[in-house]
Amino acid sequence: MRLARRRSSLLRVVTLQRRQHNLLRIVTVVLLCTVIFLLYITLGDYGHERTELFNSLQGQKTDNKTVQGWDRKTTTFAAKLLSSKIIRNQAVAKLKNNLVNPLSGPPSPKASGSNYEGLSDYRIILSRKVLHKHADKTRVKIMQYATYEQAVKDNVSARKTAGRYNLTIEVLSLGLGNKMFKYASTYGIAKWNNRNLVFENPLHELDEYFYPSVNSTRYQPWSSENYLLLNMHYCCQFYPVLKDLPPENIVMEGLLQSWRYFDHVKSDIHKQFTFHDDMQHHAQTFLHNLQMQRTSKTTLIGVHVRRGDMGTDPKLLSYGHGVASKEYLRTAMRYFKSRYPNSVFVLVSNDIPWCKEHFGDRSDVAFSENHTEVEDLAILVNCNHTIITVGTYSWWAGWLNGGEVVYYNDWPQKGSTFETVMTKTDYYPPHWIGL
C-alpha cells in the first residue's frame, strides 16, 4: 500500500511538471509569434513606404504631376535620408510635393510671401514643442508637420505683442569649426530677420577664444514657451527661405555650412572671430621666429592637413569623407611657388609624423608642433595665404586668413552620398581656387 501511494504521488508530481513545461512552451511560442508579427508590421510598413516612394516617383502621376528619371539607386538614397523617425513620417508627402531628385541636387526654394511655403521644402524638417498644462503639471508634446500651414495652427508665440522674437541655435558636442559655422550663420540669419540670437553652447569655447557679441548661454526655451523647430537636413547648402522667417520663436538645428548666410555681415564676423590677445601674440611670435631664420623676406603659406578619423573611420569614408592626397598638397605648393617664389609653407596637422614623412626633406617647409588646436588656427590665420584640405576647421582657416585660398577639389568623394547633398558653390566662396 505504501509503495502504491508513493508511486501515485510521484506520478502526480511528474504530471504536474509536464503540464508546467507544456504551458511554458505555449507561452514562449505565443510571445515569439507576437514579436514576429510586430516586426512584420513595422518593417512591412516601412517597406511599403519605400515601395510607395519608389513607385510614385517612377514616372507615375502624383498630384497631377509626373516625375521622370528616378531609378532604384536614387530612391534608395532618398529612403536613407528618411531613416530617422521624424524625417520618415514626412517623407513621401514632401518628396512628392517637391518632385526633386536628390542625386541631381535640389533647387534653391524661395520664400513665398507671408505664407512661408518655402519652409515646406523637403530638406527642412518642421516640428514644434508645445506646452500642455494638465492639473499642476506642464508637459511637452512634440508635434510634427509636413507643411508650415499645418505648423502655424499650433503657434502660440505669433500672438506676442511686444519685443523681438528669439532665434536659438544649439551647438552642444561639435568641433570648433562646426560651432563657428553655426554661430556665424545664425548671426547672419538673425540680422536678416531682426531677431534676438540665443547661442546655446554650454562649453563656451567661442567666448574663450574670440570676441563674439552674443555670449554663449544655457537656454531651455521649451521650459516656458512654444516655439517652432527647423531642422535643415543638408549641411552644405544655402536655404534662401531663412531670410524671411515667420513671426514666432524659432529654434534651429543643422550645421548651416555656407558662406552665403553671413556674407552680408562678414565684417562683423571677422571682428567677432578675432583671437584673444595672448593667442594672437603667440601665433605672431611663432611666425616671426620662422621669418628670422630666413635670409630674405618670405611669403608664409599656411597649410592645414586634416587626417585622423577622416581617413580611417568607416562611417565617414562610406558617407563620402576622406583625406587630401600628398599629390594635391604638392600641386598646391607648386601653385604658390609659381606666384611667390620665396614661399615658406607652415604645416599644421593632427598627424605631424605623416607630414614629416612626406615633406620633411623640403627646406621651404616648417611644422607647427606642440600647439593647441586654437593656437594652430591662429597661426594659419596669421599667414599670408592658405592651402586647406577637408573639414570646417580648415575652411575657417582660409576664410579668416583673407588671402588667397586653395582647396581640395576631390572632397567629398566622387559619387558619394555626401557629394549629392553638398552644393560646392554654397560651401566654397567663389574666389577660392579648387585644385
Short mmCIF file of C-alpha atoms in Angstrom, two decimals:
data_model
loop_
_atom_site.label_atom_id
_atom_site.label_comp_id
_atom_site.label_asym_id
_atom_site.label_seq_id
_atom_site.Cartn_x
_atom_site.Cartn_y
_atom_site.Cartn_z
CA MET A 1 0.00 0.00 0.00
CA ARG A 2 2.71 2.41 0.94
CA LEU A 3 4.58 1.65 -2.27
CA ALA A 4 1.43 2.26 -4.34
CA ARG A 5 0.81 5.55 -2.60
CA ARG A 6 4.38 6.68 -3.27
CA ARG A 7 4.06 5.73 -6.95
CA SER A 8 0.75 7.59 -7.19
CA SER A 9 2.24 10.69 -5.53
CA LEU A 10 5.30 10.60 -7.79
CA LEU A 11 3.06 10.22 -10.85
CA ARG A 12 1.05 13.31 -9.86
CA VAL A 13 4.27 15.36 -9.44
CA VAL A 14 5.60 14.26 -12.82
CA THR A 15 2.27 15.01 -14.48
CA LEU A 16 2.19 18.48 -12.90
CA GLN A 17 5.73 19.24 -14.05
CA ARG A 18 4.90 18.14 -17.59
CA ARG A 19 1.87 20.42 -17.62
CA GLN A 20 4.00 23.34 -16.39
CA HIS A 21 6.61 22.68 -19.09
CA ASN A 22 3.92 22.44 -21.76
CA LEU A 23 2.36 25.69 -20.56
CA LEU A 24 5.76 27.41 -20.63
CA ARG A 25 6.30 26.20 -24.19
CA ILE A 26 2.92 27.53 -25.25
CA VAL A 27 3.61 30.93 -23.66
CA THR A 28 7.04 31.06 -25.33
CA VAL A 29 5.58 30.25 -28.74
CA VAL A 30 2.84 32.88 -28.31
CA LEU A 31 5.38 35.55 -27.32
CA LEU A 32 7.65 34.64 -30.22
CA CYS A 33 4.76 34.82 -32.67
CA THR A 34 3.75 38.19 -31.24
CA VAL A 35 7.26 39.58 -31.70
CA ILE A 36 7.45 38.28 -35.27
CA PHE A 37 4.05 39.76 -36.04
CA LEU A 38 5.05 43.18 -34.66
CA LEU A 39 8.30 43.13 -36.62
CA TYR A 40 6.39 42.18 -39.74
CA ILE A 41 4.03 45.11 -39.29
CA THR A 42 6.81 47.60 -38.56
CA LEU A 43 9.14 46.52 -41.34
CA GLY A 44 6.24 45.94 -43.68
CA ASP A 45 5.00 49.49 -43.19
CA TYR A 46 8.48 50.91 -43.77
CA GLY A 47 8.94 48.67 -46.78
CA HIS A 48 5.54 49.80 -48.03
CA GLU A 49 6.64 53.42 -47.61
CA ARG A 50 9.78 52.76 -49.62
CA THR A 51 7.80 50.93 -52.31
CA GLU A 52 5.25 53.75 -52.44
CA LEU A 53 8.05 56.29 -52.66
CA PHE A 54 9.74 54.33 -55.44
CA ASN A 55 6.55 53.68 -57.41
CA SER A 56 5.19 57.21 -57.06
CA LEU A 57 8.44 58.66 -58.37
CA GLN A 58 8.85 56.23 -61.26
CA GLY A 59 7.10 58.33 -63.85
CA GLN A 60 3.64 57.70 -62.39
CA LYS A 61 1.23 60.57 -61.89
CA THR A 62 1.31 62.07 -58.43
CA ASP A 63 -1.00 65.01 -57.65
CA ASN A 64 -1.44 65.58 -61.41
CA LYS A 65 2.33 65.80 -61.88
CA THR A 66 4.82 63.33 -63.28
CA VAL A 67 8.37 62.60 -62.17
CA GLN A 68 10.81 61.16 -64.66
CA GLY A 69 14.28 59.75 -64.25
CA TRP A 70 14.10 58.27 -60.75
CA ASP A 71 15.95 54.96 -60.66
CA ARG A 72 16.24 52.49 -57.80
CA LYS A 73 19.61 53.92 -56.72
CA THR A 74 18.03 57.35 -56.38
CA THR A 75 15.05 56.18 -54.39
CA THR A 76 17.26 54.01 -52.19
CA PHE A 77 19.29 57.11 -51.39
CA ALA A 78 16.09 59.02 -50.70
CA ALA A 79 14.97 56.26 -48.35
CA LYS A 80 18.26 56.55 -46.47
CA LEU A 81 17.51 60.21 -45.89
CA LEU A 82 14.26 59.09 -44.30
CA SER A 83 15.89 56.77 -41.78
CA SER A 84 15.10 58.95 -38.78
CA LYS A 85 11.54 58.77 -37.48
CA ILE A 86 10.80 62.48 -37.89
CA ILE A 87 12.06 62.56 -41.47
CA ARG A 88 10.36 59.29 -42.43
CA ASN A 89 6.99 60.50 -41.17
CA GLN A 90 7.11 63.38 -43.65
CA ALA A 91 8.99 61.60 -46.41
CA VAL A 92 6.57 60.57 -49.12
CA ALA A 93 4.46 63.72 -48.92
CA LYS A 94 7.42 66.10 -49.04
CA LEU A 95 9.21 64.31 -51.84
CA LYS A 96 6.00 64.02 -53.86
CA ASN A 97 5.22 67.72 -53.38
CA ASN A 98 8.73 68.84 -54.33
CA LEU A 99 9.25 66.27 -57.10
CA VAL A 100 13.02 66.74 -56.91
CA ASN A 101 15.74 64.19 -57.49
CA PRO A 102 18.17 64.42 -54.53
CA LEU A 103 21.02 62.97 -56.57
CA SER A 104 20.85 65.83 -59.06
CA GLY A 105 20.70 68.43 -56.28
CA PRO A 106 17.54 70.21 -55.15
CA PRO A 107 16.74 73.73 -56.37
CA SER A 108 17.02 76.67 -54.04
CA PRO A 109 13.50 77.41 -52.80
CA LYS A 110 12.36 81.00 -52.46
CA ALA A 111 10.34 82.44 -49.66
CA SER A 112 6.83 82.91 -50.93
CA GLY A 113 5.43 85.93 -49.15
CA SER A 114 3.66 85.80 -45.84
CA ASN A 115 2.53 82.17 -46.07
CA TYR A 116 6.13 80.87 -45.75
CA GLU A 117 5.52 77.95 -48.08
CA GLY A 118 9.28 77.68 -48.62
CA LEU A 119 9.60 76.14 -45.16
CA SER A 120 7.71 73.11 -46.52
CA ASP A 121 10.78 72.23 -48.63
CA TYR A 122 11.58 68.55 -48.08
CA ARG A 123 15.10 69.45 -46.90
CA ILE A 124 13.65 71.28 -43.87
CA ILE A 125 12.09 69.18 -41.11
CA LEU A 126 9.30 71.03 -39.29
CA SER A 127 8.27 70.25 -35.74
CA ARG A 128 7.08 72.10 -32.67
CA LYS A 129 7.42 71.60 -28.93
CA VAL A 130 4.09 72.60 -27.45
CA LEU A 131 3.45 73.07 -23.74
CA HIS A 132 0.38 71.28 -22.42
CA LYS A 133 -0.74 72.11 -18.90
CA HIS A 134 -2.66 69.40 -17.08
CA ALA A 135 -3.60 69.97 -13.45
CA ASP A 136 -0.41 71.14 -11.73
CA LYS A 137 1.95 69.64 -14.29
CA THR A 138 3.25 71.02 -17.57
CA ARG A 139 4.13 68.51 -20.23
CA VAL A 140 5.96 68.98 -23.52
CA LYS A 141 4.45 67.43 -26.62
CA ILE A 142 6.36 67.22 -29.90
CA MET A 143 4.21 67.92 -32.96
CA GLN A 144 5.46 67.09 -36.45
CA TYR A 145 4.31 68.72 -39.70
CA ALA A 146 4.71 68.28 -43.43
CA THR A 147 3.93 71.95 -44.21
CA TYR A 148 4.17 75.24 -42.39
CA GLU A 149 0.44 75.74 -42.96
CA GLN A 150 -0.09 72.83 -40.56
CA ALA A 151 2.52 74.08 -38.08
CA VAL A 152 1.09 77.58 -37.79
CA LYS A 153 -2.14 76.25 -36.24
CA ASP A 154 -0.27 75.40 -33.04
CA ASN A 155 1.65 78.69 -32.98
CA VAL A 156 1.15 80.48 -29.68
CA SER A 157 4.12 82.86 -29.87
CA ALA A 158 2.67 84.52 -33.01
CA ARG A 159 0.20 86.29 -30.70
CA LYS A 160 3.09 88.02 -28.94
CA THR A 161 2.59 91.80 -28.96
CA ALA A 162 5.86 93.27 -27.65
CA GLY A 163 9.59 92.68 -28.06
CA ARG A 164 11.56 90.73 -30.64
CA TYR A 165 11.31 87.00 -31.24
CA ASN A 166 14.16 84.68 -30.33
CA LEU A 167 16.24 82.70 -32.80
CA THR A 168 18.05 79.93 -30.93
CA ILE A 169 20.81 77.66 -32.17
CA GLU A 170 22.11 74.64 -30.23
CA VAL A 171 25.71 73.51 -30.70
CA LEU A 172 26.49 71.12 -27.83
CA SER A 173 29.04 68.40 -28.80
CA LEU A 174 30.57 69.67 -32.03
CA GLY A 175 34.08 70.57 -33.16
CA LEU A 176 35.36 74.14 -33.22
CA GLY A 177 34.83 74.65 -36.96
CA ASN A 178 31.23 73.43 -36.83
CA LYS A 179 30.47 75.71 -33.88
CA MET A 180 31.93 78.71 -35.70
CA PHE A 181 29.71 77.96 -38.70
CA LYS A 182 26.63 77.67 -36.51
CA TYR A 183 27.36 80.96 -34.78
CA ALA A 184 28.22 82.95 -37.91
CA SER A 185 25.32 81.59 -39.99
CA THR A 186 22.70 82.06 -37.29
CA TYR A 187 24.06 85.54 -36.56
CA GLY A 188 23.52 86.45 -40.22
CA ILE A 189 20.03 84.89 -40.26
CA ALA A 190 19.10 86.78 -37.08
CA LYS A 191 20.20 90.04 -38.72
CA TRP A 192 18.04 89.34 -41.76
CA ASN A 193 15.01 88.73 -39.56
CA ASN A 194 15.60 91.25 -36.74
CA ARG A 195 15.72 88.51 -34.09
CA ASN A 196 17.40 88.10 -30.72
CA LEU A 197 20.12 85.48 -31.23
CA VAL A 198 20.38 82.90 -28.45
CA PHE A 199 23.58 80.87 -28.81
CA GLU A 200 23.35 77.74 -26.69
CA ASN A 201 26.87 76.45 -26.09
CA PRO A 202 27.50 75.21 -22.55
CA LEU A 203 31.25 74.76 -23.14
CA HIS A 204 31.77 78.46 -24.04
CA GLU A 205 34.75 77.84 -26.37
CA LEU A 206 33.98 80.78 -28.63
CA ASP A 207 33.89 83.11 -25.64
CA GLU A 208 37.27 81.80 -24.50
CA TYR A 209 38.98 82.20 -27.88
CA PHE A 210 37.22 85.11 -29.63
CA TYR A 211 35.06 88.16 -29.01
CA PRO A 212 31.51 87.14 -30.03
CA SER A 213 28.91 89.84 -29.49
CA VAL A 214 26.43 87.17 -28.39
CA ASN A 215 27.70 85.25 -25.38
CA SER A 216 27.12 81.53 -25.02
CA THR A 217 24.36 80.55 -22.65
CA ARG A 218 22.38 77.61 -21.39
CA TYR A 219 18.88 78.17 -22.70
CA GLN A 220 15.83 75.94 -22.42
CA PRO A 221 13.03 77.58 -24.41
CA TRP A 222 10.72 74.59 -24.01
CA SER A 223 10.50 75.25 -20.28
CA SER A 224 8.42 78.40 -20.73
CA GLU A 225 7.33 78.97 -24.32
CA ASN A 226 6.03 77.48 -27.54
CA TYR A 227 8.48 77.51 -30.44
CA LEU A 228 8.98 76.19 -33.96
CA LEU A 229 11.86 73.80 -34.60
CA LEU A 230 13.54 73.96 -38.03
CA ASN A 231 15.95 71.16 -38.89
CA MET A 232 17.99 71.87 -42.02
CA HIS A 233 18.81 68.33 -43.12
CA TYR A 234 21.65 69.10 -45.56
CA CYS A 235 24.79 70.62 -44.05
CA CYS A 236 26.43 72.30 -47.01
CA GLN A 237 23.61 74.07 -48.84
CA PHE A 238 22.11 77.54 -48.66
CA TYR A 239 18.41 77.87 -47.76
CA PRO A 240 17.14 81.25 -49.04
CA VAL A 241 13.84 80.79 -47.16
CA LEU A 242 15.72 81.53 -43.93
CA LYS A 243 15.94 85.18 -44.99
CA ASP A 244 12.24 85.54 -44.19
CA LEU A 245 11.22 83.62 -41.09
CA PRO A 246 7.67 83.52 -39.69
CA PRO A 247 6.80 85.73 -36.68
CA GLU A 248 7.45 83.39 -33.78
CA ASN A 249 10.21 81.99 -31.59
CA ILE A 250 12.36 79.56 -33.55
CA VAL A 251 14.99 77.01 -32.64
CA MET A 252 17.26 75.92 -35.50
CA GLU A 253 19.05 72.61 -35.94
CA GLY A 254 21.51 71.76 -38.67
CA LEU A 255 25.10 72.66 -39.49
CA LEU A 256 24.35 75.65 -41.80
CA GLN A 257 27.71 75.49 -43.58
CA SER A 258 27.54 78.16 -46.25
CA TRP A 259 29.34 81.50 -46.56
CA ARG A 260 26.13 82.96 -48.00
CA TYR A 261 24.46 83.08 -44.57
CA PHE A 262 26.88 85.69 -43.24
CA ASP A 263 28.37 87.34 -46.31
CA HIS A 264 26.24 90.45 -45.60
CA VAL A 265 27.76 90.69 -42.09
CA LYS A 266 31.26 89.38 -42.87
CA SER A 267 33.00 92.43 -41.39
CA ASP A 268 31.13 91.78 -38.12
CA ILE A 269 32.09 88.11 -38.15
CA HIS A 270 35.75 88.95 -38.82
CA LYS A 271 35.77 91.29 -35.82
CA GLN A 272 34.00 88.82 -33.57
CA PHE A 273 36.33 85.98 -34.60
CA THR A 274 39.43 87.98 -33.67
CA PHE A 275 41.63 85.90 -31.39
CA HIS A 276 42.28 86.89 -27.80
CA ASP A 277 45.49 88.87 -27.38
CA ASP A 278 47.54 86.04 -25.85
CA MET A 279 46.72 83.65 -28.72
CA GLN A 280 47.35 86.31 -31.33
CA HIS A 281 50.70 87.17 -29.75
CA HIS A 282 51.69 83.50 -29.57
CA ALA A 283 50.95 82.94 -33.27
CA GLN A 284 52.69 86.11 -34.41
CA THR A 285 55.78 85.31 -32.33
CA PHE A 286 55.99 81.81 -33.80
CA LEU A 287 55.75 83.12 -37.37
CA HIS A 288 58.19 85.97 -36.67
CA ASN A 289 60.78 83.47 -35.49
CA LEU A 290 60.31 81.50 -38.71
CA GLN A 291 60.86 84.66 -40.73
CA MET A 292 64.03 85.46 -38.78
CA GLN A 293 65.53 82.09 -39.73
CA ARG A 294 65.41 83.08 -43.42
CA THR A 295 67.92 85.28 -45.15
CA SER A 296 65.28 87.11 -47.19
CA LYS A 297 61.69 88.18 -46.71
CA THR A 298 59.32 85.29 -47.23
CA THR A 299 55.67 84.78 -48.05
CA LEU A 300 54.10 82.49 -45.47
CA ILE A 301 51.62 79.92 -46.77
CA GLY A 302 49.58 78.22 -44.05
CA VAL A 303 48.84 74.56 -44.87
CA HIS A 304 46.25 72.64 -42.89
CA VAL A 305 46.46 68.86 -43.28
CA ARG A 306 43.45 67.10 -41.75
CA ARG A 307 43.89 63.38 -41.35
CA GLY A 308 42.93 61.08 -38.47
CA ASP A 309 39.28 59.97 -38.45
CA MET A 310 38.58 61.45 -41.88
CA GLY A 311 40.75 58.73 -43.39
CA THR A 312 40.13 55.85 -41.01
CA ASP A 313 36.52 55.96 -39.77
CA PRO A 314 34.46 53.52 -41.91
CA LYS A 315 31.26 55.52 -41.45
CA LEU A 316 32.88 58.78 -42.54
CA LEU A 317 34.55 57.09 -45.51
CA SER A 318 31.37 55.35 -46.67
CA TYR A 319 29.47 58.65 -46.47
CA GLY A 320 32.00 60.37 -48.70
CA HIS A 321 34.65 61.91 -46.48
CA GLY A 322 38.34 61.30 -46.99
CA VAL A 323 41.72 62.99 -46.66
CA ALA A 324 43.63 65.06 -49.18
CA SER A 325 46.35 63.24 -51.09
CA LYS A 326 50.00 64.20 -50.94
CA GLU A 327 49.80 64.82 -54.71
CA TYR A 328 47.21 67.56 -54.08
CA LEU A 329 49.40 69.19 -51.43
CA ARG A 330 52.41 69.18 -53.77
CA THR A 331 50.31 70.64 -56.58
CA ALA A 332 49.03 73.40 -54.28
CA MET A 333 52.58 74.16 -53.15
CA ARG A 334 53.75 74.40 -56.76
CA TYR A 335 50.89 76.82 -57.44
CA PHE A 336 52.03 79.20 -54.71
CA LYS A 337 55.72 78.76 -55.59
CA SER A 338 54.95 79.90 -59.12
CA ARG A 339 53.28 83.03 -57.75
CA TYR A 340 55.54 83.69 -54.76
CA PRO A 341 58.98 82.12 -55.31
CA ASN A 342 60.06 82.91 -51.75
CA SER A 343 57.15 80.98 -50.21
CA VAL A 344 57.58 79.09 -46.94
CA PHE A 345 54.90 76.52 -46.11
CA VAL A 346 53.79 76.28 -42.48
CA LEU A 347 52.20 72.86 -41.97
CA VAL A 348 49.56 72.43 -39.27
CA SER A 349 48.13 68.94 -38.82
CA ASN A 350 46.68 66.36 -36.47
CA ASP A 351 49.23 63.96 -37.99
CA ILE A 352 52.60 65.71 -37.98
CA PRO A 353 54.56 62.42 -38.35
CA TRP A 354 52.81 61.79 -41.69
CA CYS A 355 53.62 65.35 -42.81
CA LYS A 356 57.28 64.95 -41.86
CA GLU A 357 57.47 61.62 -43.69
CA HIS A 358 56.32 63.21 -46.96
CA PHE A 359 57.53 66.80 -46.69
CA GLY A 360 60.28 66.72 -44.06
CA ASP A 361 63.07 66.83 -46.67
CA ARG A 362 61.99 70.23 -48.01
CA SER A 363 63.85 73.33 -46.88
CA ASP A 364 60.80 75.53 -47.57
CA VAL A 365 58.56 73.67 -45.10
CA ALA A 366 58.14 74.34 -41.37
CA PHE A 367 55.98 72.38 -38.93
CA SER A 368 53.75 73.66 -36.15
CA GLU A 369 54.26 71.38 -33.17
CA ASN A 370 53.17 71.33 -29.54
CA HIS A 371 50.41 73.89 -30.02
CA THR A 372 46.76 73.72 -29.04
CA GLU A 373 44.00 73.49 -31.63
CA VAL A 374 43.15 77.17 -31.38
CA GLU A 375 46.83 78.23 -31.38
CA ASP A 376 47.31 76.31 -34.62
CA LEU A 377 44.25 78.03 -36.08
CA ALA A 378 45.68 81.42 -35.12
CA ILE A 379 48.98 80.50 -36.83
CA LEU A 380 47.16 79.62 -40.06
CA VAL A 381 45.11 82.82 -39.96
CA ASN A 382 48.23 84.95 -39.49
CA CYS A 383 49.96 83.56 -42.58
CA ASN A 384 49.75 85.40 -45.91
CA HIS A 385 47.80 82.74 -47.83
CA THR A 386 46.28 79.32 -47.17
CA ILE A 387 46.15 75.77 -48.50
CA ILE A 388 43.22 73.91 -46.95
CA THR A 389 42.22 70.25 -47.16
CA VAL A 390 38.99 68.88 -45.63
CA GLY A 391 36.68 69.81 -42.78
CA THR A 392 35.29 73.03 -41.33
CA TYR A 393 38.37 73.82 -39.21
CA SER A 394 40.33 74.02 -42.44
CA TRP A 395 37.60 76.13 -44.06
CA TRP A 396 37.71 78.74 -41.29
CA ALA A 397 41.49 78.95 -41.52
CA GLY A 398 41.07 80.02 -45.15
CA TRP A 399 38.13 82.36 -44.60
CA LEU A 400 39.65 84.23 -41.65
CA ASN A 401 43.05 84.45 -43.33
CA GLY A 402 41.70 86.69 -46.08
CA GLY A 403 44.48 85.93 -48.58
CA GLU A 404 44.44 83.52 -51.50
CA VAL A 405 42.88 80.16 -50.64
CA VAL A 406 43.39 76.86 -52.45
CA TYR A 407 41.06 73.97 -51.56
CA TYR A 408 40.96 70.23 -52.27
CA ASN A 409 38.54 69.75 -55.15
CA ASP A 410 38.19 65.97 -54.74
CA TRP A 411 36.36 66.28 -51.41
CA PRO A 412 33.73 64.89 -50.98
CA GLN A 413 34.49 61.66 -52.80
CA LYS A 414 33.08 61.46 -56.30
CA GLY A 415 29.75 59.63 -56.49
CA SER A 416 29.30 59.51 -52.72
CA THR A 417 26.20 60.36 -50.70
CA PHE A 418 28.00 63.40 -49.30
CA GLU A 419 28.68 64.73 -52.80
CA THR A 420 24.99 64.54 -53.70
CA VAL A 421 23.95 66.71 -50.74
CA MET A 422 26.75 69.29 -50.96
CA THR A 423 26.43 72.36 -53.18
CA LYS A 424 30.05 73.45 -53.64
CA THR A 425 29.13 76.96 -54.76
CA ASP A 426 27.33 77.37 -51.43
CA TYR A 427 30.18 75.92 -49.41
CA TYR A 428 33.25 77.44 -51.07
CA PRO A 429 33.40 81.21 -51.75
CA PRO A 430 33.65 81.97 -55.49
CA HIS A 431 37.14 83.47 -55.36
CA TRP A 432 38.72 80.37 -53.79
CA ILE A 433 40.67 78.06 -56.10
CA GLY A 434 39.92 74.34 -56.33
CA LEU A 435 42.77 72.02 -57.29
#
